Short mmCIF file of C-alpha atoms in Angstrom, two decimals:
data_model
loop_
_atom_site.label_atom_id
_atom_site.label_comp_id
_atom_site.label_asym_id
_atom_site.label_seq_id
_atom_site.Cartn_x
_atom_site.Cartn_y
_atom_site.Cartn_z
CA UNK S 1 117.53 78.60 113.76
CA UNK S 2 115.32 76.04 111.40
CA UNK S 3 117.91 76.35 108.78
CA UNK S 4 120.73 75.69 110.95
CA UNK S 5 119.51 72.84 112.67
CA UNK S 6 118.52 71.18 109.07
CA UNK S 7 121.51 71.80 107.59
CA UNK S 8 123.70 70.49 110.09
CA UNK S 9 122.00 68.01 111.21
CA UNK S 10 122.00 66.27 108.02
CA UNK S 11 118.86 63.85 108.32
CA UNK S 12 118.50 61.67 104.96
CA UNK S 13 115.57 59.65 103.84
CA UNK S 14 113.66 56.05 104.43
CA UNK S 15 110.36 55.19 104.00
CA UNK S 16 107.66 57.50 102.06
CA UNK S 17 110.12 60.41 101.66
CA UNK S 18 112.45 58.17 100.34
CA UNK S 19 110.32 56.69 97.82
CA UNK S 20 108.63 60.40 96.88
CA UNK S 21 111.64 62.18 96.57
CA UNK S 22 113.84 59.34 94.61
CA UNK S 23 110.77 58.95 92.52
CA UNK S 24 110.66 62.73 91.46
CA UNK S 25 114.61 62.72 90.82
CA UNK S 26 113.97 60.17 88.57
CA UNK S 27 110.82 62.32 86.70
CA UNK S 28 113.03 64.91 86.04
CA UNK S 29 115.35 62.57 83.81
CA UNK S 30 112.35 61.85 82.33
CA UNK S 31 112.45 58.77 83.99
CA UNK S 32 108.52 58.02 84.87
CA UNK S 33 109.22 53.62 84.81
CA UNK S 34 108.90 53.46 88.87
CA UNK S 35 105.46 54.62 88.39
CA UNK S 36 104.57 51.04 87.22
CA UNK S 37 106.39 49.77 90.66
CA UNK S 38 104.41 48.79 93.90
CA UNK S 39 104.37 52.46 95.51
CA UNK S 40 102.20 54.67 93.56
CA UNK S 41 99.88 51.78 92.75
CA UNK S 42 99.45 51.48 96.30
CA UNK S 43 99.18 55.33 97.25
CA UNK S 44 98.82 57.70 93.93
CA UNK S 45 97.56 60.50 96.08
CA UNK S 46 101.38 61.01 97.07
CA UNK S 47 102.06 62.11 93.51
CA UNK S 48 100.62 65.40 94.37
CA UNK S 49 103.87 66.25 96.95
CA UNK S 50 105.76 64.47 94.27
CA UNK S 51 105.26 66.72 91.51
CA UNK S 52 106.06 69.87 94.04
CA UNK S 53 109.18 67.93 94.56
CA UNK S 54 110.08 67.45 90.91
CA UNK S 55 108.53 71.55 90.02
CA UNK S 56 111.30 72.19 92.82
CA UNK S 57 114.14 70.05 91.11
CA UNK S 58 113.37 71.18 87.81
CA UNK S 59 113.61 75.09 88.94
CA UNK S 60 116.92 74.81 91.10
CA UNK S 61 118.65 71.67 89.68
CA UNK S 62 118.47 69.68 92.85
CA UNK S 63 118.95 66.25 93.18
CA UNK S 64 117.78 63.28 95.53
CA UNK S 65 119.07 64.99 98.87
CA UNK S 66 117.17 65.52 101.72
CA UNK S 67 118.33 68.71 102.79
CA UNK S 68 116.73 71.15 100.31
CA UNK S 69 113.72 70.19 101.15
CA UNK S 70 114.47 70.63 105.10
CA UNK S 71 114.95 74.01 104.33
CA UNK S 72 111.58 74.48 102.39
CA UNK S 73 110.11 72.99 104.85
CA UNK S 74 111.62 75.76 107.36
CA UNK S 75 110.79 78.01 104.47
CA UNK S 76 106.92 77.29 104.82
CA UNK S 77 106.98 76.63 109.03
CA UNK S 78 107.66 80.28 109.02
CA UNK S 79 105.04 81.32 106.76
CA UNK S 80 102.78 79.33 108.70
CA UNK S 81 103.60 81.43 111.80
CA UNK S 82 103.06 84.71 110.20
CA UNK S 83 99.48 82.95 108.92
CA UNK S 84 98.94 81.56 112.84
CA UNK S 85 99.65 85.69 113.78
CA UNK S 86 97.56 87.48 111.28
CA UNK S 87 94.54 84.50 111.62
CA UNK S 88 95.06 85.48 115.74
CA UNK S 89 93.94 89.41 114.76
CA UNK S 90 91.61 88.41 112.70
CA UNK S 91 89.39 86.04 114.54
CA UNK S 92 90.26 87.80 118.00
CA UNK S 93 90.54 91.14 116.76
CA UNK S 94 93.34 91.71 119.62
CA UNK S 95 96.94 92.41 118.98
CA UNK S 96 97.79 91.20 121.88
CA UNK S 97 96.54 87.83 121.07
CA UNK S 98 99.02 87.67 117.92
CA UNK S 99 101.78 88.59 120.00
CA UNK S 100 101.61 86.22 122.18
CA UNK S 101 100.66 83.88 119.28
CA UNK S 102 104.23 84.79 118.23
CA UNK S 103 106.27 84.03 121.20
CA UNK S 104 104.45 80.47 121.88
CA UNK S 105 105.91 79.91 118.28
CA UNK S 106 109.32 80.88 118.82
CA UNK S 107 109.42 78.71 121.31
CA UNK S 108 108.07 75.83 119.82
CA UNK S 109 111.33 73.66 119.45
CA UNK S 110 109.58 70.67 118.14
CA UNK S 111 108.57 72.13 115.01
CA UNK S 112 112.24 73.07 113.96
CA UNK S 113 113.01 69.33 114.59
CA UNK S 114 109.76 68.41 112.47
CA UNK S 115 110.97 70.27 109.44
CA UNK S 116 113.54 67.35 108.97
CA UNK S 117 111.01 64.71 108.18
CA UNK S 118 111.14 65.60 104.17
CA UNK S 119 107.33 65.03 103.52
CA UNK S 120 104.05 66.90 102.75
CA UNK S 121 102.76 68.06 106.45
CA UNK S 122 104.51 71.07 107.02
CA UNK S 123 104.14 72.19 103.52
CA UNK S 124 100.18 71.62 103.38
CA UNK S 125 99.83 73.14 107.07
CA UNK S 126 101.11 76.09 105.33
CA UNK S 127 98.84 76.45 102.23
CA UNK S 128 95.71 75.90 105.08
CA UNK S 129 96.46 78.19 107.48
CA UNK S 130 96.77 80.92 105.14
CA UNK S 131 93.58 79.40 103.58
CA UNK S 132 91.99 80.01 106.91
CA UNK S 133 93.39 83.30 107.52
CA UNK S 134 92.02 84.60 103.68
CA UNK S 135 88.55 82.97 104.89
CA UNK S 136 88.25 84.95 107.77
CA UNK S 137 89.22 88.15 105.63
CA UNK S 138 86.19 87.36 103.67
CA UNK S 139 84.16 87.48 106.87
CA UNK S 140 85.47 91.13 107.27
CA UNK S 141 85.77 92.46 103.89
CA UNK S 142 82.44 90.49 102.05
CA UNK S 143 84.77 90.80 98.80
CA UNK S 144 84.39 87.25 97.52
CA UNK S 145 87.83 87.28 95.80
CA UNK S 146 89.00 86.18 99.17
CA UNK S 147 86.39 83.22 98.99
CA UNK S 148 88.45 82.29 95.95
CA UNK S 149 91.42 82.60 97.16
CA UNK S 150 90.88 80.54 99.93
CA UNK S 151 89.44 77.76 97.95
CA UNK S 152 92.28 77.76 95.70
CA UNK S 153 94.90 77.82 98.92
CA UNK S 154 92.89 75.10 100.35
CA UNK S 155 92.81 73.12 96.81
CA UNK S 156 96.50 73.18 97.29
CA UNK S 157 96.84 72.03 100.55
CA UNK S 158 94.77 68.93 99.78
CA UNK S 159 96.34 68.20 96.21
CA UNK S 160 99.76 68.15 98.84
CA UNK S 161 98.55 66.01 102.18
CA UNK S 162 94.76 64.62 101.58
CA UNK S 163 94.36 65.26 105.61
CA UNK S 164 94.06 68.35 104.25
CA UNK S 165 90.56 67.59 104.15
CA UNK S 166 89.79 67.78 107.77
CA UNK S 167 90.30 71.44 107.92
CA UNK S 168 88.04 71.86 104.22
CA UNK S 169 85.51 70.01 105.75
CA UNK S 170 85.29 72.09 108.93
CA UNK S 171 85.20 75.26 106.75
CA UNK S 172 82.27 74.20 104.81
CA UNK S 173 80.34 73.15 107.73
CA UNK S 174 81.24 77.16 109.01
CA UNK S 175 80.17 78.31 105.42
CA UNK S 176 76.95 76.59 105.68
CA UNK S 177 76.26 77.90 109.09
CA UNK S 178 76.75 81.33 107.70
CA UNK S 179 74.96 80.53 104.67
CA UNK S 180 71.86 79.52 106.43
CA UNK S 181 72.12 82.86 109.37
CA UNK S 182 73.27 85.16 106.91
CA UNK S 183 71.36 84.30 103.57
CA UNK S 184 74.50 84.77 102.00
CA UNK S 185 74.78 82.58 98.99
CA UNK S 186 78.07 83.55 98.15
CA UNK S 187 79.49 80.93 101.15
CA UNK S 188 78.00 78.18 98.42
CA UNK S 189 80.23 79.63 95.66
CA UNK S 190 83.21 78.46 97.78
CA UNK S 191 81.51 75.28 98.79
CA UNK S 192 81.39 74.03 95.61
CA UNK S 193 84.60 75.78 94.92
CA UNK S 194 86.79 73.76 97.47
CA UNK S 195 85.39 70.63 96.56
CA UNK S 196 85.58 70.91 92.90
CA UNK S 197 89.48 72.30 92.95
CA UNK S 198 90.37 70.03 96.19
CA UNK S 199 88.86 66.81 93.37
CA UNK S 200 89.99 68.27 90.44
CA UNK S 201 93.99 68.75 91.26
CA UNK S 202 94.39 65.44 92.52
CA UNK S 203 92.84 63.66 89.85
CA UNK S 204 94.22 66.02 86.69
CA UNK S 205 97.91 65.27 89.00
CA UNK S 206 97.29 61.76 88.77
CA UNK S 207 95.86 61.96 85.33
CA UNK S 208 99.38 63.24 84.34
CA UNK S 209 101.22 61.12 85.45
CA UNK S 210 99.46 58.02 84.39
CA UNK S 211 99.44 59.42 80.64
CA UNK S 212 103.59 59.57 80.93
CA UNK S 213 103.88 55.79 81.17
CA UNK S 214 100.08 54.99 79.96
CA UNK S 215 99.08 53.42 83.21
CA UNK S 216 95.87 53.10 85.17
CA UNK S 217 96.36 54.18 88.69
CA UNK S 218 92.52 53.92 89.50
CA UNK S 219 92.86 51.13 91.72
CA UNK S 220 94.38 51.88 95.04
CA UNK S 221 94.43 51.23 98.73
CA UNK S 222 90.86 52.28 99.95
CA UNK S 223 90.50 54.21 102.37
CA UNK S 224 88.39 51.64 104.34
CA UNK S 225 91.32 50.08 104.52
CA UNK S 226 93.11 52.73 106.50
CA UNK S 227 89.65 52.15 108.97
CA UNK S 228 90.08 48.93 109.08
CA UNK S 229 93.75 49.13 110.18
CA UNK S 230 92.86 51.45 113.11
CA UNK S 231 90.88 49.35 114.81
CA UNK S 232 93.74 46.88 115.05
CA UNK S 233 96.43 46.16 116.86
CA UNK S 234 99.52 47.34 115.82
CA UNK S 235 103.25 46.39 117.91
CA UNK S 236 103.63 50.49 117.89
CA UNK S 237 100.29 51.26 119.69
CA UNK S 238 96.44 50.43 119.15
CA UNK S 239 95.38 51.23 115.89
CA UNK S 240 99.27 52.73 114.21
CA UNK S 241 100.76 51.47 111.32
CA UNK S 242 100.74 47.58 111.31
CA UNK S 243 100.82 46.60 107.31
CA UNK S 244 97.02 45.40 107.04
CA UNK S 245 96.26 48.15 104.27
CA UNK S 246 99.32 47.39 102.23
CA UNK S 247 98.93 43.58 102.47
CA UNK S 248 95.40 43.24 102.31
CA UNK S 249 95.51 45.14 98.36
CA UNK S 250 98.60 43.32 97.51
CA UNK S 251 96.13 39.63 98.11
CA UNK S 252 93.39 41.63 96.63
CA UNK S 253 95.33 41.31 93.76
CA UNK S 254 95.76 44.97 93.74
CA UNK S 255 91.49 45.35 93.32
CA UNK S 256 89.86 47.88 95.03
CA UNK S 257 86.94 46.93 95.21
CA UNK S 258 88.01 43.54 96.72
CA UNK S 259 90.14 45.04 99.33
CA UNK S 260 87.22 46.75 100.55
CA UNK S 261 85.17 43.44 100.96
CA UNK S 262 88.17 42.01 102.68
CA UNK S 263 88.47 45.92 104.79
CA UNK S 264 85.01 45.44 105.70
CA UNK S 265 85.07 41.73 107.16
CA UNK S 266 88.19 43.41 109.14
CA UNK S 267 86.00 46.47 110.35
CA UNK S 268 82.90 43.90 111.36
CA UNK S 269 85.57 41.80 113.51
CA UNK S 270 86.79 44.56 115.45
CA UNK S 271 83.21 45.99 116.01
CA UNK S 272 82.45 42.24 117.32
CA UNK S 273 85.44 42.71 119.26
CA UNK S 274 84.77 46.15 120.96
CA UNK S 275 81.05 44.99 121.40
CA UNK S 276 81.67 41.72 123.43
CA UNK S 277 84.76 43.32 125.23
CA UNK S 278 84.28 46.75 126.84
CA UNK S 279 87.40 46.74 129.01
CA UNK S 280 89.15 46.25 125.99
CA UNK S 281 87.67 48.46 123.97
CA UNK S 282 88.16 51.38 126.60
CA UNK S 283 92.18 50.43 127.04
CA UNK S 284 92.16 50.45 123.27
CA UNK S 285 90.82 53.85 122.30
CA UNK S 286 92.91 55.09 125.04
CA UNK S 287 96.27 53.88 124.58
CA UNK S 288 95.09 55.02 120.83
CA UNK S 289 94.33 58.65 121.39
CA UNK S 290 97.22 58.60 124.21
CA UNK S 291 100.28 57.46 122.12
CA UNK S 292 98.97 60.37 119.24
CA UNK S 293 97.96 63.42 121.74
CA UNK S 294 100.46 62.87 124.44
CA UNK S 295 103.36 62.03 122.88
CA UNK S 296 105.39 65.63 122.85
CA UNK S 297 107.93 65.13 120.16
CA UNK S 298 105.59 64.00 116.85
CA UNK S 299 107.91 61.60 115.98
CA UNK S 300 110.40 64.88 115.28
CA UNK S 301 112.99 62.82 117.37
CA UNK S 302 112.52 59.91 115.85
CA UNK S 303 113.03 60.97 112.29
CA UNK S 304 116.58 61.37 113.65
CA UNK S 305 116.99 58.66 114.83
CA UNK S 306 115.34 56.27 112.42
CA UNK S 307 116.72 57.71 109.45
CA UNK S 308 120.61 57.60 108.02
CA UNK S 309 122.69 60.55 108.22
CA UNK S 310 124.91 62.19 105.87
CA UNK S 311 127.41 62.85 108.23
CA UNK S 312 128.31 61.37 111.73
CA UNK S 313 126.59 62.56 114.61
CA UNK S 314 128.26 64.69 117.32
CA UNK S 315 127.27 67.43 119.93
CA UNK S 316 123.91 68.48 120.71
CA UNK S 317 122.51 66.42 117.24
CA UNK S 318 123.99 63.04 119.09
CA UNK S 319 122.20 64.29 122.29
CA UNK S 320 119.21 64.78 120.18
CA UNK S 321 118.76 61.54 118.62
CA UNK S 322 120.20 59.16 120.85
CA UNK S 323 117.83 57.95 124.16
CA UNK S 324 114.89 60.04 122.28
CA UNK S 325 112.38 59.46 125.20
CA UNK S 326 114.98 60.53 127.94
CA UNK S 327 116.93 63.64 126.94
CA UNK S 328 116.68 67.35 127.44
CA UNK S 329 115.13 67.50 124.05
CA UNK S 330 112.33 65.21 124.99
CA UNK S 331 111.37 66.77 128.60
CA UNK S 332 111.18 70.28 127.03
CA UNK S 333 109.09 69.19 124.15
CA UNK S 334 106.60 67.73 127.21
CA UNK S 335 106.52 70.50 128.53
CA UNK S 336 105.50 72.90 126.10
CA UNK S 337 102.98 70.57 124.80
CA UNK S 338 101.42 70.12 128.61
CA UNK S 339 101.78 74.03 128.53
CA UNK S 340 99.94 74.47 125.27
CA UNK S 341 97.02 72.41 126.34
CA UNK S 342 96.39 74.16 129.56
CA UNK S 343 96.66 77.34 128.34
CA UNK S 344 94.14 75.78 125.26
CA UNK S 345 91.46 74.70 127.74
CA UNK S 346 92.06 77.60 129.42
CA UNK S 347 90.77 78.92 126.23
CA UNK S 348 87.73 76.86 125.87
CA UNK S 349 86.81 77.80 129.85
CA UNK S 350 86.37 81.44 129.54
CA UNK S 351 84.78 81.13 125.55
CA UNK S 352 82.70 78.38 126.79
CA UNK S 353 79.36 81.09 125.54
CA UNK S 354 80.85 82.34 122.71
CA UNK S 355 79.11 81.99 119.61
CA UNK S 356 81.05 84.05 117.19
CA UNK S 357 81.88 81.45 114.01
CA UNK S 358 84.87 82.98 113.58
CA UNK S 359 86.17 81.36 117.19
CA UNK S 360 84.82 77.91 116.27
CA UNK S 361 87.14 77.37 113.34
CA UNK S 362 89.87 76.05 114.90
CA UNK S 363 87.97 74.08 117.79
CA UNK S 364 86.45 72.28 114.59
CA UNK S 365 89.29 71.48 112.91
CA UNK S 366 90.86 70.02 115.62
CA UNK S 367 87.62 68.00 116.75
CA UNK S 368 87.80 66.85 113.09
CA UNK S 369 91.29 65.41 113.63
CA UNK S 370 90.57 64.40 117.08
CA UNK S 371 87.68 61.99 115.75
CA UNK S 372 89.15 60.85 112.22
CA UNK S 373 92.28 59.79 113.31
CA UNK S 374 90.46 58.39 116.92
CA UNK S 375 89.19 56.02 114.32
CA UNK S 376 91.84 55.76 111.58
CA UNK S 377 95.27 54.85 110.88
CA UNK S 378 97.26 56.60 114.04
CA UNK S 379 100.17 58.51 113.76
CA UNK S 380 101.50 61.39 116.25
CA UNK S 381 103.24 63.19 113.26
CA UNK S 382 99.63 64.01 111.66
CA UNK S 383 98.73 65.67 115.21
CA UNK S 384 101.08 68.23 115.17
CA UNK S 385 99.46 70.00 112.45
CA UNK S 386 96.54 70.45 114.83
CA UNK S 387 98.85 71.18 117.87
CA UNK S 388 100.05 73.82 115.80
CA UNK S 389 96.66 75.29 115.40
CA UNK S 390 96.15 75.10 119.04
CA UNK S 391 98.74 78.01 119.59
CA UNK S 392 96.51 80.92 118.41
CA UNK S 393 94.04 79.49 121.36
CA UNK S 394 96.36 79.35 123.70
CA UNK S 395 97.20 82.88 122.99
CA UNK S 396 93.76 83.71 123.40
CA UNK S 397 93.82 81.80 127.14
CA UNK S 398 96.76 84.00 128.21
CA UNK S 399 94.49 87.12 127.70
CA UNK S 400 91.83 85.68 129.35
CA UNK S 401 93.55 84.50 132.57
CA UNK S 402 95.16 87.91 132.54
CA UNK S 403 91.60 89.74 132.12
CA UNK S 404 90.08 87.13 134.38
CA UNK S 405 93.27 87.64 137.31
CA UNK S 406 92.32 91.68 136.79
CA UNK S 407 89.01 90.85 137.45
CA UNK S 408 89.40 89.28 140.58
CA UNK S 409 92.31 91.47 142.17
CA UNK S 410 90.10 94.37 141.54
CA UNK S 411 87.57 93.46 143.60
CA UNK S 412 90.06 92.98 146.63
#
């Protein structure tokens, strides 16, 4: 069904996806000027997805169309649902749980829609997941290839999307945990494992492609900057995308270390502003965390709609992305996602005692990316990767209720 809905819905580029995979058409005729440009001076951590995209025009001779990369990205949505079912039997050790797992993905619409947006989320949700899922093996097995493996998968998913480092963060706080109960001192080998591949791509990617046009990409947007532009205003919604970052380094004189000073005066304001101003600060961090976590589509609509077609839009894709917050498409989508959340604190009810590591993984991660992106730059798109990992708990809180349901009619 992904496939089919990418390929004829024919959803071009704009924006980042535009400038990635233009830029990696261009490596491949050995073209590497537009890395002197404003882009990757700006953001050089994209060059990690764009060198995937050029590896992937290189192999199959594609060009600067979207639609190839749709279909990876369908490609790797479905290996992250066979990841989300075998993680589900491994940290709940029920089949059950990773069937249901499976049918709450099959009906989650709003990822097909996602895998239109042409850019490094879907694609890095993949590589963690299974890093997750080769994690827990570890727990089962104690054979520390998997360790490695997972590292490695992880390394990946970072050198692709750096939010990547939510979910590496959250397993080395488990690894330490089990480090410390278990005296096992193999958790450390993938500690330092993680962090030194996660480092290590990015900067050798970088390092490669500054050596092709003898540039120094060193100096980039901070990622104070990204802070500082969350606790803004923004015409979108408190704390989204309003241009501070990318205008602030530009009168830094593209500096660093001077748009940090200037980041820093930014963050101090706001603090000032949230101090003397409670009220405000409450409506702030709510309409923040509101227009990420309750907005049902991830912005999977409004790829469609913001971006240029290939082809004029009839049928069900004109239905789609015309009127995006008041069609079919859009009520469904709310309804899953206020479906996946009950059934996730549904979850968290019933394991509110349980201890087992294993089940804290994914409550972690998504704490992670509940609090980093409560405080930086907002974006609903960069939630669905942890709505995504919500499924295998709401999985979980269908066996429960059932269990718990049991429970109760018994006794009558």
């Amino acid at each position: 069904m992904g496939v089919i809905w990418v390929i004829n819905a024919q959803i071009g580029l704009n924006g980042d996806s535009s400038n990635i995979i233009i830029s990696a058409y261009q490596f491949t005729q050995g073209d590497y000027s537009i890395l002197t440009k404003s882009y990757f001076k700006h953001y050089p951590f994209q060059l990690g997805f764009t060198m995937l995209c050029q590896l992937l025009m290189t192999i199959f001779s594609w060009n600067d169309n979207a639609i190839p990369f749709a279909i990876v990205n369908v490609i790797c949505l479905a290996l992250t649902y066979v990841g989300i079912i075998l993680l589900c039997a491994t940290i709940f050790k029920k089949d059950i749980v990773a069937k249901y797992s499976g049918v709450l993905c099959l009906f989650c619409f709003t990822a097909i829609l996602f895998c239109t947006f042409v850019y490094g989320i879907v694609i890095s949700l993949m590589f963690s997941v299974w890093g997750i899922f080769i994690y827990t093996k570890y727990n089962k097995n104690n054979k520390i290839v998997y360790l490695c493996i997972s590292a490695f998968l992880l390394g990946v998913s970072y050198l692709i999307k750096t939010n990547a480092m939510i979910v590496i963060i959250a397993l080395m706080i488990i690894s330490l945990i089990y480090m410390i109960n278990e005296k096992n001192s193999k958790y450390l080998i993938f500690i330092v494992m993680v962090m030194v591949l996660s480092m290590s791509l990015k900067t050798i990617t970088i390092q490669v492609y500054e050596n092709k046009e003898n540039i120094n990409l060193d100096d980039s947007e901070p990622l104070i900057g990204w802070l500082a532009m969350g606790l803004q205003e923004s015409e979108r919604a408190p704390g989204w995308y309003n241009g501070f970052n990318y205008g602030n380094f530009e009168a830094s004189g593209l500096s660093s270390n001077v748009a940090k000073e200037n980041a820093l005066r930014e963050i101090k304001k706001s603090l000032n502003r949230f101090i003397d101003n409670p009220s405000y600060t409450k409506d702030f961090f709510e309409g923040k965390i509101c227009s990420q976590w309750n907005e049902p589509t991830f912005e999977s609509l409004w790829f469609g709609q913001s971006r240029p077609s290939y082809v004029e839009r009839q049928g069900i894709f004109k239905i789609a992305y015309e009127n995006i917050d008041n069609n079919g498409f859009y009520y469904y989508m709310n309804f899953y996602q206020q479906f996946i959340y009950l059934l996730t604190l549904l979850y968290f009810t019933f394991n509110i005692k349980n201890h087992d590591l294993n089940h804290i993984i994914i409550p972690l991660i998504i704490l992670g990316g509940f609090t980093y992106h409560a405080l930086f730059e907002a974006k609903s798109q960069f939630i669905f990767t942890y709505f995504l990992l919500m499924v295998p708990l709401a999985a979980s809180g269908i066996v429960k209720l059932h269990c718990f349901s049991k429970k109760v009619f018994n006794k009558r």
